[in-house]
Short mmCIF file of C-alpha atoms in Angstrom, two decimals:
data_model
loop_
_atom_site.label_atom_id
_atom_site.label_comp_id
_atom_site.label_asym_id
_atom_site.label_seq_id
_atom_site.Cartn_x
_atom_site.Cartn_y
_atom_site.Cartn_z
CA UNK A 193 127.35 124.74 67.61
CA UNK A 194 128.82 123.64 71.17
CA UNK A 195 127.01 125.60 74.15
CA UNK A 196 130.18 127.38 74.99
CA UNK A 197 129.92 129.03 71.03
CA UNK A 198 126.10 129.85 71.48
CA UNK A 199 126.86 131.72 74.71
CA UNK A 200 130.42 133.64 72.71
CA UNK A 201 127.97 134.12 70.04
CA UNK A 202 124.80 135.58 71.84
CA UNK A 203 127.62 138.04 73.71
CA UNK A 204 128.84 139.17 70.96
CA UNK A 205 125.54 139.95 69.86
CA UNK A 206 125.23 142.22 73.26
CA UNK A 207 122.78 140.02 75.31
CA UNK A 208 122.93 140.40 79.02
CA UNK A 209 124.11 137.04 80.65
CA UNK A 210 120.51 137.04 82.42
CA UNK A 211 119.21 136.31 78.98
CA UNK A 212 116.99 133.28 78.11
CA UNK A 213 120.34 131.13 77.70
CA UNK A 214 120.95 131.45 81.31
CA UNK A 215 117.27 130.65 82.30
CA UNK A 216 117.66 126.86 80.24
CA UNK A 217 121.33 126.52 82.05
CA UNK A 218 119.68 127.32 85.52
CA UNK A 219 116.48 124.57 84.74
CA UNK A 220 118.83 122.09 83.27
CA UNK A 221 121.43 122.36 86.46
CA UNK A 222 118.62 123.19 88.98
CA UNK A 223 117.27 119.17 87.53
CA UNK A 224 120.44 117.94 87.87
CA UNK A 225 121.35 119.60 91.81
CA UNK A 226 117.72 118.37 93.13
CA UNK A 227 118.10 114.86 91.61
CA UNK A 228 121.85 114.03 93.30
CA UNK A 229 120.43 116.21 96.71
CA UNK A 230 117.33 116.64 97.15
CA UNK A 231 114.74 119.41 97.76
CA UNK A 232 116.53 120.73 101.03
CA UNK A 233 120.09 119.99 100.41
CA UNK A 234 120.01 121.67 97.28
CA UNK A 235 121.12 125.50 97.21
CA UNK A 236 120.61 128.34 94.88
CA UNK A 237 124.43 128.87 95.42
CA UNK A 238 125.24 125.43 93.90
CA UNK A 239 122.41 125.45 91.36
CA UNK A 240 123.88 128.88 90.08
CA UNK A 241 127.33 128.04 90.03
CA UNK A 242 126.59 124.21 88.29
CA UNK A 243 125.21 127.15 85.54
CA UNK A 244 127.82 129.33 85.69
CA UNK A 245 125.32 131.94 86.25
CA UNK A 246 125.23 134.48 89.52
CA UNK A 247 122.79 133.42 92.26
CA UNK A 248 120.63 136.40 91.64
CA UNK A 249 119.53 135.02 88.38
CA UNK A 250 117.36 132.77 90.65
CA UNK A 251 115.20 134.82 92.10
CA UNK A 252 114.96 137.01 88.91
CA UNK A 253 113.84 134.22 86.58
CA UNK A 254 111.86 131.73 88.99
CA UNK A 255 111.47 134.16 92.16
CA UNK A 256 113.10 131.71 94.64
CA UNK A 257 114.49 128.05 94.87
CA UNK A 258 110.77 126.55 95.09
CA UNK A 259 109.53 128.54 91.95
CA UNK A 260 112.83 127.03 90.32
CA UNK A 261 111.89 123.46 91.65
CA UNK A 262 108.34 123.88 90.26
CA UNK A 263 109.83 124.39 86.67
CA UNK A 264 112.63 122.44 86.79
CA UNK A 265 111.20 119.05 88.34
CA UNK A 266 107.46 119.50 88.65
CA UNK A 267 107.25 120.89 84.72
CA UNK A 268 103.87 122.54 85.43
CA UNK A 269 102.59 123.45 81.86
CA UNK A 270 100.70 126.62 82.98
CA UNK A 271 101.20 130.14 84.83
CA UNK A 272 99.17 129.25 88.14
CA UNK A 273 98.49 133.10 88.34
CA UNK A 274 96.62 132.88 84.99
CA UNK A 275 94.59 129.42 86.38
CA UNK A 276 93.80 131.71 89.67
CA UNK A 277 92.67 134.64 87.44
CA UNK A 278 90.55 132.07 84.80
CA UNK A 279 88.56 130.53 87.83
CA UNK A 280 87.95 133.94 89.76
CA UNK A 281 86.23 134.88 86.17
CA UNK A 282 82.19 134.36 87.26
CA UNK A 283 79.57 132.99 89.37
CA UNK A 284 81.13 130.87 92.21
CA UNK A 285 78.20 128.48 91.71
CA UNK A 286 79.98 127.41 88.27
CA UNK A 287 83.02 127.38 90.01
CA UNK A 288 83.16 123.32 89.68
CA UNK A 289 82.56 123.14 85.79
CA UNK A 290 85.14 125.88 85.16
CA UNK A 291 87.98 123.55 87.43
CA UNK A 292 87.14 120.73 85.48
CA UNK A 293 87.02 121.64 82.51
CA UNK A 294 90.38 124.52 83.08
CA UNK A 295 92.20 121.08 84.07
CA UNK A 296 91.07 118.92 81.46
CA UNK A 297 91.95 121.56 78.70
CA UNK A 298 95.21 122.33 80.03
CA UNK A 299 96.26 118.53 80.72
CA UNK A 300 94.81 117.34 77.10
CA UNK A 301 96.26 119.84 75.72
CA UNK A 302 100.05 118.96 77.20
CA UNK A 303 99.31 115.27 76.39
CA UNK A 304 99.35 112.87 78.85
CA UNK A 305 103.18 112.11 79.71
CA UNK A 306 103.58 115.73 81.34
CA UNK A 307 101.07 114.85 83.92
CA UNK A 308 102.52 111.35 84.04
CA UNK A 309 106.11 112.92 84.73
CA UNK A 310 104.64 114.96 87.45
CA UNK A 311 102.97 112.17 89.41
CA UNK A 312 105.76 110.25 88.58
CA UNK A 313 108.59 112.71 90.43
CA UNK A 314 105.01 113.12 93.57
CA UNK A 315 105.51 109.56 93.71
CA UNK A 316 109.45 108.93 93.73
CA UNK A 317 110.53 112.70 94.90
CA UNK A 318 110.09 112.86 98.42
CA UNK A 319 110.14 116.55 98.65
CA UNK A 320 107.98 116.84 95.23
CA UNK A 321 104.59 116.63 96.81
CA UNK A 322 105.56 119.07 99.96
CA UNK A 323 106.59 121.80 96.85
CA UNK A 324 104.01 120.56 94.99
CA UNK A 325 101.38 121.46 97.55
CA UNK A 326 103.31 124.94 98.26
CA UNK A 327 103.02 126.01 95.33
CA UNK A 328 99.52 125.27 94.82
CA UNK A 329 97.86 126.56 97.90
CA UNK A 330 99.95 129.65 97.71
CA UNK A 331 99.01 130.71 94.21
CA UNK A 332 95.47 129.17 93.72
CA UNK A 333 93.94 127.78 96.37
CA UNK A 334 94.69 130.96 98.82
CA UNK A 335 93.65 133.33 96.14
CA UNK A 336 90.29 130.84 94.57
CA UNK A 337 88.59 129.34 97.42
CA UNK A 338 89.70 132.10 100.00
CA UNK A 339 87.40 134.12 97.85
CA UNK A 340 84.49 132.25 98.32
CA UNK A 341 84.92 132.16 102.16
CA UNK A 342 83.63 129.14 103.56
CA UNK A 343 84.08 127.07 106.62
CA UNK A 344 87.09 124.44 106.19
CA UNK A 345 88.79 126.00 103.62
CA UNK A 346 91.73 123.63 103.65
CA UNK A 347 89.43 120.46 103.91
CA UNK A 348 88.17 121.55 100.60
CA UNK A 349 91.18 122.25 99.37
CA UNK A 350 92.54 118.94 99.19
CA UNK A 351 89.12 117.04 99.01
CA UNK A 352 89.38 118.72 95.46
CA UNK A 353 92.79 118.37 94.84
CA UNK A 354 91.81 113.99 95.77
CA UNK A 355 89.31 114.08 92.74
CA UNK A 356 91.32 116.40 90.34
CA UNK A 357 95.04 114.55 90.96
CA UNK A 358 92.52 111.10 90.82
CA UNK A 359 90.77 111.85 86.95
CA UNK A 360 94.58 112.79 85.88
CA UNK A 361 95.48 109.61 87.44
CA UNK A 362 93.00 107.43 85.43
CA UNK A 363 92.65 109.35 82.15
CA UNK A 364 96.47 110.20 81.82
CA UNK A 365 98.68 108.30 83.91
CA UNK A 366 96.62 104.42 84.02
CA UNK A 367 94.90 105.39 80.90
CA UNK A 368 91.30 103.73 82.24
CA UNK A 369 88.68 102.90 79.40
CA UNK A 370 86.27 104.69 78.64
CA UNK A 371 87.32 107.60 81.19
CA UNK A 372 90.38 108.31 79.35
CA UNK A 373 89.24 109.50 76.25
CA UNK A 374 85.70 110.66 76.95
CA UNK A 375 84.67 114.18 76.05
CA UNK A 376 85.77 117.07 77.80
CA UNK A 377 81.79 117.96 78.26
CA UNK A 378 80.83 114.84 79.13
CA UNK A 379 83.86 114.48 81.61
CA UNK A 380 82.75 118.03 83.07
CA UNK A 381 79.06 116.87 83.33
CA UNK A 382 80.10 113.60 85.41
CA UNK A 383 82.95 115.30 87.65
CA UNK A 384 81.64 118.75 88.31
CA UNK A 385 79.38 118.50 90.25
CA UNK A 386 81.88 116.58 92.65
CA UNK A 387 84.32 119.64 92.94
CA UNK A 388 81.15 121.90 93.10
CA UNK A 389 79.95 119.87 96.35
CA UNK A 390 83.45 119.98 97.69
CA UNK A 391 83.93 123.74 97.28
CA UNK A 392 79.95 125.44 98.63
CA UNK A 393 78.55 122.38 99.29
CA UNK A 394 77.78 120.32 102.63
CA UNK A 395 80.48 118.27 103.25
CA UNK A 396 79.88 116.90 107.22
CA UNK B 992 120.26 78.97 108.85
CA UNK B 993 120.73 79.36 104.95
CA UNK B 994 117.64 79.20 102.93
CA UNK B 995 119.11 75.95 101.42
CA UNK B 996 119.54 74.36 104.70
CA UNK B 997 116.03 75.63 105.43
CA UNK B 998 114.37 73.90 102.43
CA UNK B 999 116.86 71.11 103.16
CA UNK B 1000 115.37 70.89 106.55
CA UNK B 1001 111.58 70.97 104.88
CA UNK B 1002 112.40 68.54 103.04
CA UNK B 1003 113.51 65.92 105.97
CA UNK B 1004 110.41 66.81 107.21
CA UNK B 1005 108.74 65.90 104.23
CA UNK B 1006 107.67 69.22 102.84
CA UNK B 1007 106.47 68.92 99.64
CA UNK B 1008 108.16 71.18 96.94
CA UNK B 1009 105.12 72.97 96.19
CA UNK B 1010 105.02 74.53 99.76
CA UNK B 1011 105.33 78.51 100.62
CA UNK B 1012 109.31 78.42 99.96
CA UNK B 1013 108.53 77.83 96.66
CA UNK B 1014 105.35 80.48 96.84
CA UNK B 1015 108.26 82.98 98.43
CA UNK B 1016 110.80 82.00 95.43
CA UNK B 1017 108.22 82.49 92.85
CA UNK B 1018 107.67 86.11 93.91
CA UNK B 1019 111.30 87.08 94.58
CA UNK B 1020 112.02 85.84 90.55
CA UNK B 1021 108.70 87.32 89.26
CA UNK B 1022 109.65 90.64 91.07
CA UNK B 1023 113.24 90.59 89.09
CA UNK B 1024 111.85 89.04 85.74
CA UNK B 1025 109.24 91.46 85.46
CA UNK B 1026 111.70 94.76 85.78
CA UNK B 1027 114.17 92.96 83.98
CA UNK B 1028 112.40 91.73 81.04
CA UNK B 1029 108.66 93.84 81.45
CA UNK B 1030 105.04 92.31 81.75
CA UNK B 1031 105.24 91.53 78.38
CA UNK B 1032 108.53 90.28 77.97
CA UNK B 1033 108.81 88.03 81.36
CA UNK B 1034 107.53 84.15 80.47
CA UNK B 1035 106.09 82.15 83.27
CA UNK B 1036 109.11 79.22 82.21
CA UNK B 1037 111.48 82.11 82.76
CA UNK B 1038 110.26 83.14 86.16
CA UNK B 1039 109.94 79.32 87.11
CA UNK B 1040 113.65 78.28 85.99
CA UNK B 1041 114.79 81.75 88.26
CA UNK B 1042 112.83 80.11 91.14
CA UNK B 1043 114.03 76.61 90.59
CA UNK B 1044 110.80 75.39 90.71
CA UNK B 1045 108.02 73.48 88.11
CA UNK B 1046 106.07 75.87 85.70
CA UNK B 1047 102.98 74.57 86.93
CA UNK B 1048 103.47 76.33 90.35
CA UNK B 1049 102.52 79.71 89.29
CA UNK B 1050 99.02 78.42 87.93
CA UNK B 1051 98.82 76.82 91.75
CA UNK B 1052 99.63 79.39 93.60
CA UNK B 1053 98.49 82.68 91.61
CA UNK B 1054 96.37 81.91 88.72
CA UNK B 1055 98.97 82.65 86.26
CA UNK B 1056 101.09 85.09 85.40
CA UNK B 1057 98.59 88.40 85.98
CA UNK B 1058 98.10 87.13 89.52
CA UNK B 1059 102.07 86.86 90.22
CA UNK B 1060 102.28 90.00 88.80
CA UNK B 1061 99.66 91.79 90.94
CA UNK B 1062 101.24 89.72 93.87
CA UNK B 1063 105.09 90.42 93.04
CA UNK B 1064 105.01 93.65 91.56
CA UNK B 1065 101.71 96.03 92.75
CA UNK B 1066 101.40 93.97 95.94
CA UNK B 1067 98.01 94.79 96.92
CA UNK B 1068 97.45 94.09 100.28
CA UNK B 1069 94.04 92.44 100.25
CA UNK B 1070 92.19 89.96 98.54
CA UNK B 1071 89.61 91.23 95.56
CA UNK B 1072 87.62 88.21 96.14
CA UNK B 1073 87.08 89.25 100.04
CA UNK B 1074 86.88 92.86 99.04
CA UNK B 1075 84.09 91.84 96.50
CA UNK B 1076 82.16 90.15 99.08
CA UNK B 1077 82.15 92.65 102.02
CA UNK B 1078 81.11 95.20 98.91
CA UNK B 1079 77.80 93.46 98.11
CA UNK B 1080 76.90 92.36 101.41
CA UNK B 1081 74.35 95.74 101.72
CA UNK B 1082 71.81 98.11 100.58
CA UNK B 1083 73.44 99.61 97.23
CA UNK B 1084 71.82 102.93 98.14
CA UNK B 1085 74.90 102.84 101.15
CA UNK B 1086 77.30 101.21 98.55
CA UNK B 1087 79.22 104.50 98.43
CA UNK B 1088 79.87 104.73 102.00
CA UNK B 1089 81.03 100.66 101.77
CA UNK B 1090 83.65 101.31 99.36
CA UNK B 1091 85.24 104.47 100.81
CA UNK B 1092 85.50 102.78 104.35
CA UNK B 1093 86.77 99.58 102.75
CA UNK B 1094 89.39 101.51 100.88
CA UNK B 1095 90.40 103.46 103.87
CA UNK B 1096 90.11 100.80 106.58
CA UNK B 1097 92.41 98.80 104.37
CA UNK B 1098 95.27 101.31 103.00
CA UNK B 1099 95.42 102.86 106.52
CA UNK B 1100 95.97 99.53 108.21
CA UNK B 1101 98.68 98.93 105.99
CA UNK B 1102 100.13 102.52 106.06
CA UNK B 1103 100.81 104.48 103.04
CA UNK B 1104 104.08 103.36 102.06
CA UNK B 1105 102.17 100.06 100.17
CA UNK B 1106 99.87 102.77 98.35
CA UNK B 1107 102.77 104.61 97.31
CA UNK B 1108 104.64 102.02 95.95
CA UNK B 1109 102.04 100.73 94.14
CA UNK B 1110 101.07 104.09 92.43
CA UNK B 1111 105.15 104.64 91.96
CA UNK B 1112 104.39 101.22 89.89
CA UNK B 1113 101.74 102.68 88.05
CA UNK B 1114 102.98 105.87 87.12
CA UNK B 1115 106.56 104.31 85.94
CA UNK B 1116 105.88 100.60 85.01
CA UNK B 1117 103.90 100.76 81.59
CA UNK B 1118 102.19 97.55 82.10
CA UNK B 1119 101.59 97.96 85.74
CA UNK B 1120 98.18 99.93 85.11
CA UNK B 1121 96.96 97.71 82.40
CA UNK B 1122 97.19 94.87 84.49
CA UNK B 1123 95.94 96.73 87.65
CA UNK B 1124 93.13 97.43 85.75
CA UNK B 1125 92.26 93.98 84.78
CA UNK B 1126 92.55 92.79 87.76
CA UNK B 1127 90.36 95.62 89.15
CA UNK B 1128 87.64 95.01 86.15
CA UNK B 1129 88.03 91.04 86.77
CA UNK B 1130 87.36 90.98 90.58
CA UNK B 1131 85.67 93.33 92.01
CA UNK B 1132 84.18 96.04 89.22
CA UNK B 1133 82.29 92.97 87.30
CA UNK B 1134 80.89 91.54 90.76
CA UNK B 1135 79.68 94.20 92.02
CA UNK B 1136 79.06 96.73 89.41
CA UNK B 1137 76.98 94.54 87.34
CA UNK B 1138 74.83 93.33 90.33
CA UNK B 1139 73.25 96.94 90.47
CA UNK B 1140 72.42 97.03 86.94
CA UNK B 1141 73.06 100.65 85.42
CA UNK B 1142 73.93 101.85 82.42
CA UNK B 1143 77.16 103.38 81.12
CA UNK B 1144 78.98 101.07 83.69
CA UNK B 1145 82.20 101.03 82.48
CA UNK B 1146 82.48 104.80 82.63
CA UNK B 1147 80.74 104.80 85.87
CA UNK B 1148 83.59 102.27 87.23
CA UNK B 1149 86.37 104.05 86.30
CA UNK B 1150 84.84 107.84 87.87
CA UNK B 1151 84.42 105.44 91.16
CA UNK B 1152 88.41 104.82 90.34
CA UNK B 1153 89.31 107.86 89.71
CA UNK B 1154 88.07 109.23 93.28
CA UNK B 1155 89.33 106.36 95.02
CA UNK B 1156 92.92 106.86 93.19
CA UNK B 1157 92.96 110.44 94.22
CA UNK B 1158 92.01 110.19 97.92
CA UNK B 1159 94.49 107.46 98.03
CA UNK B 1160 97.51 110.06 96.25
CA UNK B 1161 96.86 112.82 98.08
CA UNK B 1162 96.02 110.87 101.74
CA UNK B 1163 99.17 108.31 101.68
CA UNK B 1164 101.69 109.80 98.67
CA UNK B 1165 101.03 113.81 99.04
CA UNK B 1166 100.24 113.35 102.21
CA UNK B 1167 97.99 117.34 101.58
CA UNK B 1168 96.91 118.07 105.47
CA UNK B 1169 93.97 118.14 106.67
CA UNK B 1170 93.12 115.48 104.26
CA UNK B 1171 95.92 113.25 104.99
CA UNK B 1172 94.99 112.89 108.85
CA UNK B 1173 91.70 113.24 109.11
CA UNK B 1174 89.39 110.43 110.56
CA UNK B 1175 87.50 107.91 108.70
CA UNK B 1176 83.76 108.93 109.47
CA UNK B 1177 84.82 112.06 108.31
CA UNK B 1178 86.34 111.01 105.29
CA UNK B 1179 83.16 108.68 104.16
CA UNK B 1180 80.95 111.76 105.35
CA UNK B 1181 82.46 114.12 102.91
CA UNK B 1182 83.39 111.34 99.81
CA UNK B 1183 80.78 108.55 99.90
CA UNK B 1184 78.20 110.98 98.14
CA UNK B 1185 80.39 111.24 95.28
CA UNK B 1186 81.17 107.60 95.19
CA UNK B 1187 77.13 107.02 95.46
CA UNK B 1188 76.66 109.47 92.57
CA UNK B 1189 78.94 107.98 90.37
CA UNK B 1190 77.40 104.46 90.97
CA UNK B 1191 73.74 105.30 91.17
CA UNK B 1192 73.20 108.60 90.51
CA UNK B 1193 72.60 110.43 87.53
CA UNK B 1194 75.77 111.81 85.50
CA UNK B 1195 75.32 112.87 81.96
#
């Protein structure tokens, strides 16, 4: 059935044009828009109308044009809020072994070639790293290691985002032996107590 | 003057055919082989005939065809060899702090556009990693791994990489402030321990 059916069809079934049809069109243009113009030329205006959708379908389905980005180019396979929640969950002096082994789980799980996409658009997409970073301090650095309250929070920050972006890197993207398919217990033995050191530890 | 009148003009002066024009050539071909045709796919005749030159200038000037590749197509901007030796020349208890002001001292000096290209290599060339990490393994993880003698080394090698990776995406590619600006003997301070660790250090 052509798209222009599905759509007849689903409104003659009653559902509201904000429906889950409308949500694909918006990813699918919002791809399209960012490729041909980038990050900052793009505009919810032009993303929406490429859909045929109304502009306020944006901000209802991806709260804004960088939570739209974020789906449509970065393909995050998780809910950052539910990450945020899942590390805030216990002792802040475990807080290392649950990063690793939150990432691991949620990469493995995705397989490889999502994480490869993403450092693949960080790598080519000028503006993919700036929404990239965004997106992560805002929903779970600010929220995770605000919580703990240390001295150079930001430092941290990115000292752990170096070794977490760096085991996706070798284990998904350059596929290193034996790294890349060691155990997720071994992997959180070797690495957390890296991130651990990062986040309460002495760094200077 | 026209790069035939040039090698024209080499030749008057008795340049012999095996010079750096024909070093220059051979990467300009392997560069367009290798997209064109993959690591697998590209020949060493094929990239020679491009050139215009003999076959056996490829083994001369690069080793073979992994060595043009690492020269035309990840363009690393040192020599493993030299890299290797300024490595070992030390206490291995300060190895760590070696390695992450080698790595630094050199991708700083030759800004982060090199870094980024090579990773954008990595994350979208399939072959690109393989042979970046047999080049890696060849020259410098062998030599100076193997001289300290621990176990699991090949796991231990690729956690070093995996830090090393990561500081590199998020310093040059990300470019994640404070990270991305902040001084060296900061940078060893807060990294080398983890580099130590994964060397020497216990991590099961």
């Amino acid at each position: 059935m052509s798209k222009a059916a599905t759509q007849g069809a689903a409104r003659r079934r009653g559902r509201r044009p904000g429906g889950t049809d409308t949500r694909a069109a918006l990813v699918d243009a919002a791809r399209a828009v960012f490729i041909e113009q980038g990050y900052d030329g793009a505009t919810v205006r032009t993303i929406a109308a490429r859909a045929g959708v109304d502009a306020a379908m944006v901000n209802h389905w991806f709260g804004g044009k960088e939570g739209l980005f974020a789906e449509a180019v970065l393909k995050l396979p998780f809910n950052p809020k539910d990450v945020a929640d899942r590390l805030l969950d216990g002792d802040v002096d475990d807080i290392g072994r649950r990063i690793v082994r939150t990432f691991l789980t949620t990469w493995d799980t995705t397989g490889g070639g999502v994480f490869t996409a993403l450092m693949r658009s960080v790598t080519s997409h000028e503006q993919a790293a700036h929404v990239l970073r965004d997106f992560l301090i805002k929903h779970i650095v600010e929220r995770v290691l605000k919580s703990v309250g240390l001295d150079n929070l930001e430092f941290r920050a990115t000292l752990v985002a170096s070794q977490l972006v760096g085991m996706g890197m070798v284990r998904y993207v350059a596929q290193f032996e034996p790294l890349s398919s060691t155990d997720i217990d071994t992997m959180v033995a070797a690495v957390a107590p890296t991130i651990q050191r990062y986040i309460t530890g002495e760094i200077t």
